[in-house]
Amino acid sequence: SSGINAEYGGMVSVEPKKGEKANLHRPLMSFIMSAFPDQQEEMSAAVQDIVTMREKCLAVERSEKGSESLLRYFLQLLAMDCKLPINENQIHVTFTWYDSFYKDSVFSGKRGSQANSLFERACVLFNYGAVCSQVAASQNLDTADGLKQA
């Protein structure tokens, strides 16, 4: 399998990338304690929300609800980027994702890791597209509602 499916009437769908857990809580809270000490308490709950969102994205449902979870996490990462810069030099969190293509080739499970929120956002956005493609491919294209959903 190449990671691309065309089982449903010629509609193409893509498998999402698989990711590994990342230690977000400690690095984010350390940065917050030094940069925003007066907001530490209120930010703690927000950081836990981010951790929970990411965990849901690693075990994403292949449904509209799953795509909404991915999009919500992506937008949250985007919004926090200016105040909480995740990169090699500031908030060091390593994100690891595995390629979803070429499952039966020498590239099988190719791993990518970076300490950068841009990499994380790109992988989450890829998975958003993959889940949307799977939702579309699962629709009955012989009906008006199925075509609309796809």
PDB file of N, CA and C in Angstrom, residues 15-75:
ATOM      1  N   GLU A  15      -3.823   8.367   3.958  1.00  0.00           N
ATOM      2  CA  GLU A  15      -3.674   7.998   5.365  1.00  0.00           C
ATOM      3  C   GLU A  15      -3.010   9.150   6.130  1.00  0.00           C
ATOM      4  N   PRO A  16      -3.466   9.424   7.348  1.00  0.00           N
ATOM      5  CA  PRO A  16      -2.796  10.461   8.157  1.00  0.00           C
ATOM      6  C   PRO A  16      -1.415   9.997   8.621  1.00  0.00           C
ATOM      7  N   LYS A  17      -0.567  10.958   8.904  1.00  0.00           N
ATOM      8  CA  LYS A  17       0.728  10.655   9.503  1.00  0.00           C
ATOM      9  C   LYS A  17       0.495  10.172  10.926  1.00  0.00           C
ATOM     10  N   LYS A  18       1.401   9.367  11.435  1.00  0.00           N
ATOM     11  CA  LYS A  18       1.372   8.962  12.828  1.00  0.00           C
ATOM     12  C   LYS A  18       2.429   9.779  13.557  1.00  0.00           C
ATOM     13  N   GLY A  19       2.090  10.189  14.763  1.00  0.00           N
ATOM     14  CA  GLY A  19       3.022  11.000  15.529  1.00  0.00           C
ATOM     15  C   GLY A  19       3.346  10.370  16.873  1.00  0.00           C
ATOM     16  N   GLU A  20       4.378  10.889  17.488  1.00  0.00           N
ATOM     17  CA  GLU A  20       4.766  10.454  18.827  1.00  0.00           C
ATOM     18  C   GLU A  20       4.379  11.527  19.834  1.00  0.00           C
ATOM     19  N   LYS A  21       4.235  11.104  21.085  1.00  0.00           N
ATOM     20  CA  LYS A  21       3.953  12.068  22.150  1.00  0.00           C
ATOM     21  C   LYS A  21       5.112  13.049  22.252  1.00  0.00           C
ATOM     22  N   ALA A  22       4.781  14.270  22.633  1.00  0.00           N
ATOM     23  CA  ALA A  22       5.792  15.309  22.826  1.00  0.00           C
ATOM     24  C   ALA A  22       5.596  15.908  24.215  1.00  0.00           C
ATOM     25  N   ASN A  23       6.682  16.237  24.857  1.00  0.00           N
ATOM     26  CA  ASN A  23       6.598  16.852  26.173  1.00  0.00           C
ATOM     27  C   ASN A  23       6.354  18.349  26.008  1.00  0.00           C
ATOM     28  N   LEU A  24       5.105  18.741  25.986  1.00  0.00           N
ATOM     29  CA  LEU A  24       4.745  20.148  25.819  1.00  0.00           C
ATOM     30  C   LEU A  24       4.649  20.888  27.150  1.00  0.00           C
ATOM     31  N   HIS A  25       4.099  20.235  28.155  1.00  0.00           N
ATOM     32  CA  HIS A  25       3.728  20.925  29.392  1.00  0.00           C
ATOM     33  C   HIS A  25       4.918  21.595  30.087  1.00  0.00           C
ATOM     34  N   ARG A  26       5.955  20.836  30.375  1.00  0.00           N
ATOM     35  CA  ARG A  26       7.092  21.383  31.139  1.00  0.00           C
ATOM     36  C   ARG A  26       7.793  22.531  30.406  1.00  0.00           C
ATOM     37  N   PRO A  27       8.159  22.383  29.116  1.00  0.00           N
ATOM     38  CA  PRO A  27       8.829  23.508  28.441  1.00  0.00           C
ATOM     39  C   PRO A  27       7.949  24.761  28.323  1.00  0.00           C
ATOM     40  N   LEU A  28       6.660  24.562  28.044  1.00  0.00           N
ATOM     41  CA  LEU A  28       5.767  25.724  27.945  1.00  0.00           C
ATOM     42  C   LEU A  28       5.631  26.420  29.296  1.00  0.00           C
ATOM     43  N   MET A  29       5.437  25.647  30.361  1.00  0.00           N
ATOM     44  CA  MET A  29       5.276  26.251  31.686  1.00  0.00           C
ATOM     45  C   MET A  29       6.567  26.923  32.161  1.00  0.00           C
ATOM     46  N   SER A  30       7.715  26.379  31.846  1.00  0.00           N
ATOM     47  CA  SER A  30       8.998  27.017  32.210  1.00  0.00           C
ATOM     48  C   SER A  30       9.124  28.372  31.538  1.00  0.00           C
ATOM     49  N   PHE A  31       8.779  28.414  30.249  1.00  0.00           N
ATOM     50  CA  PHE A  31       8.837  29.685  29.519  1.00  0.00           C
ATOM     51  C   PHE A  31       7.842  30.678  30.099  1.00  0.00           C
ATOM     52  N   ILE A  32       6.631  30.231  30.387  1.00  0.00           N
ATOM     53  CA  ILE A  32       5.584  31.106  30.935  1.00  0.00           C
ATOM     54  C   ILE A  32       6.014  31.653  32.295  1.00  0.00           C
ATOM     55  N   MET A  33       6.613  30.814  33.138  1.00  0.00           N
ATOM     56  CA  MET A  33       7.052  31.270  34.471  1.00  0.00           C
ATOM     57  C   MET A  33       8.094  32.372  34.361  1.00  0.00           C
ATOM     58  N   SER A  34       8.961  32.303  33.359  1.00  0.00           N
ATOM     59  CA  SER A  34       9.978  33.345  33.223  1.00  0.00           C
ATOM     60  C   SER A  34       9.474  34.565  32.451  1.00  0.00           C
ATOM     61  N   ALA A  35       8.650  34.364  31.451  1.00  0.00           N
ATOM     62  CA  ALA A  35       8.212  35.482  30.600  1.00  0.00           C
ATOM     63  C   ALA A  35       6.924  36.147  31.092  1.00  0.00           C
ATOM     64  N   PHE A  36       6.032  35.374  31.692  1.00  0.00           N
ATOM     65  CA  PHE A  36       4.727  35.890  32.131  1.00  0.00           C
ATOM     66  C   PHE A  36       4.415  35.398  33.544  1.00  0.00           C
ATOM     67  N   PRO A  37       5.224  35.747  34.542  1.00  0.00           N
ATOM     68  CA  PRO A  37       5.032  35.187  35.884  1.00  0.00           C
ATOM     69  C   PRO A  37       3.664  35.506  36.500  1.00  0.00           C
ATOM     70  N   ASP A  38       3.094  36.641  36.157  1.00  0.00           N
ATOM     71  CA  ASP A  38       1.796  37.024  36.711  1.00  0.00           C
ATOM     72  C   ASP A  38       0.624  36.262  36.077  1.00  0.00           C
ATOM     73  N   GLN A  39       0.867  35.571  34.985  1.00  0.00           N
ATOM     74  CA  GLN A  39      -0.195  34.827  34.293  1.00  0.00           C
ATOM     75  C   GLN A  39      -0.038  33.316  34.431  1.00  0.00           C
ATOM     76  N   GLN A  40       0.859  32.889  35.291  1.00  0.00           N
ATOM     77  CA  GLN A  40       1.194  31.473  35.413  1.00  0.00           C
ATOM     78  C   GLN A  40      -0.021  30.603  35.734  1.00  0.00           C
ATOM     79  N   GLU A  41      -0.834  31.027  36.672  1.00  0.00           N
ATOM     80  CA  GLU A  41      -1.972  30.203  37.093  1.00  0.00           C
ATOM     81  C   GLU A  41      -3.003  30.029  35.983  1.00  0.00           C
ATOM     82  N   GLU A  42      -3.373  31.119  35.336  1.00  0.00           N
ATOM     83  CA  GLU A  42      -4.377  31.027  34.270  1.00  0.00           C
ATOM     84  C   GLU A  42      -3.835  30.321  33.027  1.00  0.00           C
ATOM     85  N   MET A  43      -2.537  30.442  32.798  1.00  0.00           N
ATOM     86  CA  MET A  43      -1.939  29.800  31.636  1.00  0.00           C
ATOM     87  C   MET A  43      -1.772  28.289  31.826  1.00  0.00           C
ATOM     88  N   SER A  44      -1.703  27.832  33.059  1.00  0.00           N
ATOM     89  CA  SER A  44      -1.519  26.414  33.326  1.00  0.00           C
ATOM     90  C   SER A  44      -2.665  25.590  32.734  1.00  0.00           C
ATOM     91  N   ALA A  45      -3.891  26.048  32.913  1.00  0.00           N
ATOM     92  CA  ALA A  45      -5.052  25.347  32.353  1.00  0.00           C
ATOM     93  C   ALA A  45      -5.021  25.389  30.824  1.00  0.00           C
ATOM     94  N   ALA A  46      -4.597  26.518  30.262  1.00  0.00           N
ATOM     95  CA  ALA A  46      -4.520  26.647  28.807  1.00  0.00           C
ATOM     96  C   ALA A  46      -3.463  25.700  28.235  1.00  0.00           C
ATOM     97  N   VAL A  47      -2.345  25.558  28.926  1.00  0.00           N
ATOM     98  CA  VAL A  47      -1.294  24.645  28.479  1.00  0.00           C
ATOM     99  C   VAL A  47      -1.801  23.207  28.527  1.00  0.00           C
ATOM    100  N   GLN A  48      -2.536  22.873  29.583  1.00  0.00           N
ATOM    101  CA  GLN A  48      -3.087  21.520  29.671  1.00  0.00           C
ATOM    102  C   GLN A  48      -4.075  21.267  28.534  1.00  0.00           C
ATOM    103  N   ASP A  49      -4.839  22.292  28.152  1.00  0.00           N
ATOM    104  CA  ASP A  49      -5.757  22.169  27.010  1.00  0.00           C
ATOM    105  C   ASP A  49      -4.991  21.856  25.718  1.00  0.00           C
ATOM    106  N   ILE A  50      -3.851  22.518  25.533  1.00  0.00           N
ATOM    107  CA  ILE A  50      -3.022  22.276  24.343  1.00  0.00           C
ATOM    108  C   ILE A  50      -2.522  20.833  24.343  1.00  0.00           C
ATOM    109  N   VAL A  51      -2.055  20.368  25.509  1.00  0.00           N
ATOM    110  CA  VAL A  51      -1.555  18.995  25.623  1.00  0.00           C
ATOM    111  C   VAL A  51      -2.666  18.002  25.275  1.00  0.00           C
ATOM    112  N   THR A  52      -3.864  18.251  25.788  1.00  0.00           N
ATOM    113  CA  THR A  52      -5.012  17.378  25.516  1.00  0.00           C
ATOM    114  C   THR A  52      -5.386  17.409  24.042  1.00  0.00           C
ATOM    115  N   MET A  53      -5.372  18.596  23.435  1.00  0.00           N
ATOM    116  CA  MET A  53      -5.688  18.714  22.007  1.00  0.00           C
ATOM    117  C   MET A  53      -4.711  17.899  21.174  1.00  0.00           C
ATOM    118  N   ARG A  54      -3.428  17.980  21.524  1.00  0.00           N
ATOM    119  CA  ARG A  54      -2.424  17.238  20.747  1.00  0.00           C
ATOM    120  C   ARG A  54      -2.612  15.737  20.905  1.00  0.00           C
ATOM    121  N   GLU A  55      -2.912  15.294  22.119  1.00  0.00           N
ATOM    122  CA  GLU A  55      -3.143  13.864  22.344  1.00  0.00           C
ATOM    123  C   GLU A  55      -4.309  13.361  21.501  1.00  0.00           C
ATOM    124  N   LYS A  56      -5.372  14.173  21.397  1.00  0.00           N
ATOM    125  CA  LYS A  56      -6.509  13.799  20.553  1.00  0.00           C
ATOM    126  C   LYS A  56      -6.100  13.722  19.085  1.00  0.00           C
ATOM    127  N   CYS A  57      -5.217  14.605  18.671  1.00  0.00           N
ATOM    128  CA  CYS A  57      -4.760  14.620  17.282  1.00  0.00           C
ATOM    129  C   CYS A  57      -3.909  13.405  16.948  1.00  0.00           C
ATOM    130  N   LEU A  58      -3.202  12.861  17.934  1.00  0.00           N
ATOM    131  CA  LEU A  58      -2.385  11.673  17.691  1.00  0.00           C
ATOM    132  C   LEU A  58      -3.246  10.432  17.497  1.00  0.00           C
ATOM    133  N   ALA A  59      -4.441  10.451  18.081  1.00  0.00           N
ATOM    134  CA  ALA A  59      -5.374   9.323  17.939  1.00  0.00           C
ATOM    135  C   ALA A  59      -6.641   9.825  17.251  1.00  0.00           C
ATOM    136  N   VAL A  60      -6.457  10.552  16.163  1.00  0.00           N
ATOM    137  CA  VAL A  60      -7.564  11.261  15.520  1.00  0.00           C
ATOM    138  C   VAL A  60      -8.623  10.316  14.959  1.00  0.00           C
ATOM    139  N   GLU A  61      -9.870  10.703  15.176  1.00  0.00           N
ATOM    140  CA  GLU A  61     -10.995   9.993  14.562  1.00  0.00           C
ATOM    141  C   GLU A  61     -10.998  10.326  13.077  1.00  0.00           C
ATOM    142  N   ARG A  62     -11.340   9.352  12.276  1.00  0.00           N
ATOM    143  CA  ARG A  62     -11.437   9.602  10.830  1.00  0.00           C
ATOM    144  C   ARG A  62     -12.871   9.975  10.498  1.00  0.00           C
ATOM    145  N   SER A  63     -13.229  11.182  10.959  1.00  0.00           N
ATOM    146  CA  SER A  63     -14.595  11.680  10.834  1.00  0.00           C
ATOM    147  C   SER A  63     -14.540  13.204  10.788  1.00  0.00           C
ATOM    148  N   GLU A  64     -15.708  13.814  10.606  1.00  0.00           N
ATOM    149  CA  GLU A  64     -15.758  15.278  10.645  1.00  0.00           C
ATOM    150  C   GLU A  64     -15.324  15.799  11.998  1.00  0.00           C
ATOM    151  N   LYS A  65     -15.701  15.088  13.059  1.00  0.00           N
ATOM    152  CA  LYS A  65     -15.282  15.476  14.411  1.00  0.00           C
ATOM    153  C   LYS A  65     -13.757  15.450  14.520  1.00  0.00           C
ATOM    154  N   GLY A  66     -13.136  14.430  13.938  1.00  0.00           N
ATOM    155  CA  GLY A  66     -11.677  14.338  13.943  1.00  0.00           C
ATOM    156  C   GLY A  66     -11.029  15.471  13.188  1.00  0.00           C
ATOM    157  N   SER A  67     -11.582  15.818  12.029  1.00  0.00           N
ATOM    158  CA  SER A  67     -11.008  16.928  11.261  1.00  0.00           C
ATOM    159  C   SER A  67     -11.164  18.243  12.017  1.00  0.00           C
ATOM    160  N   GLU A  68     -12.277  18.396  12.734  1.00  0.00           N
ATOM    161  CA  GLU A  68     -12.481  19.611  13.536  1.00  0.00           C
ATOM    162  C   GLU A  68     -11.463  19.692  14.672  1.00  0.00           C
ATOM    163  N   SER A  69     -11.134  18.549  15.289  1.00  0.00           N
ATOM    164  CA  SER A  69     -10.121  18.529  16.353  1.00  0.00           C
ATOM    165  C   SER A  69      -8.756  18.947  15.817  1.00  0.00           C
ATOM    166  N   LEU A  70      -8.401  18.436  14.644  1.00  0.00           N
ATOM    167  CA  LEU A  70      -7.131  18.800  14.022  1.00  0.00           C
ATOM    168  C   LEU A  70      -7.079  20.288  13.699  1.00  0.00           C
ATOM    169  N   LEU A  71      -8.144  20.809  13.141  1.00  0.00           N
ATOM    170  CA  LEU A  71      -8.185  22.217  12.781  1.00  0.00           C
ATOM    171  C   LEU A  71      -8.119  23.104  14.028  1.00  0.00           C
ATOM    172  N   ARG A  72      -8.800  22.697  15.078  1.00  0.00           N
ATOM    173  CA  ARG A  72      -8.784  23.462  16.332  1.00  0.00           C
ATOM    174  C   ARG A  72      -7.369  23.521  16.908  1.00  0.00           C
ATOM    175  N   TYR A  73      -6.675  22.392  16.921  1.00  0.00           N
ATOM    176  CA  TYR A  73      -5.301  22.361  17.427  1.00  0.00           C
ATOM    177  C   TYR A  73      -4.380  23.204  16.541  1.00  0.00           C
ATOM    178  N   PHE A  74      -4.522  23.076  15.230  1.00  0.00           N
ATOM    179  CA  PHE A  74      -3.724  23.871  14.296  1.00  0.00           C
ATOM    180  C   PHE A  74      -3.907  25.368  14.564  1.00  0.00           C
ATOM    181  N   LEU A  75      -5.157  25.799  14.688  1.00  0.00           N
ATOM    182  CA  LEU A  75      -5.434  27.226  14.921  1.00  0.00           C
ATOM    183  C   LEU A  75      -4.902  27.690  16.275  1.00  0.00           C
TER     184      LEU A  75
END
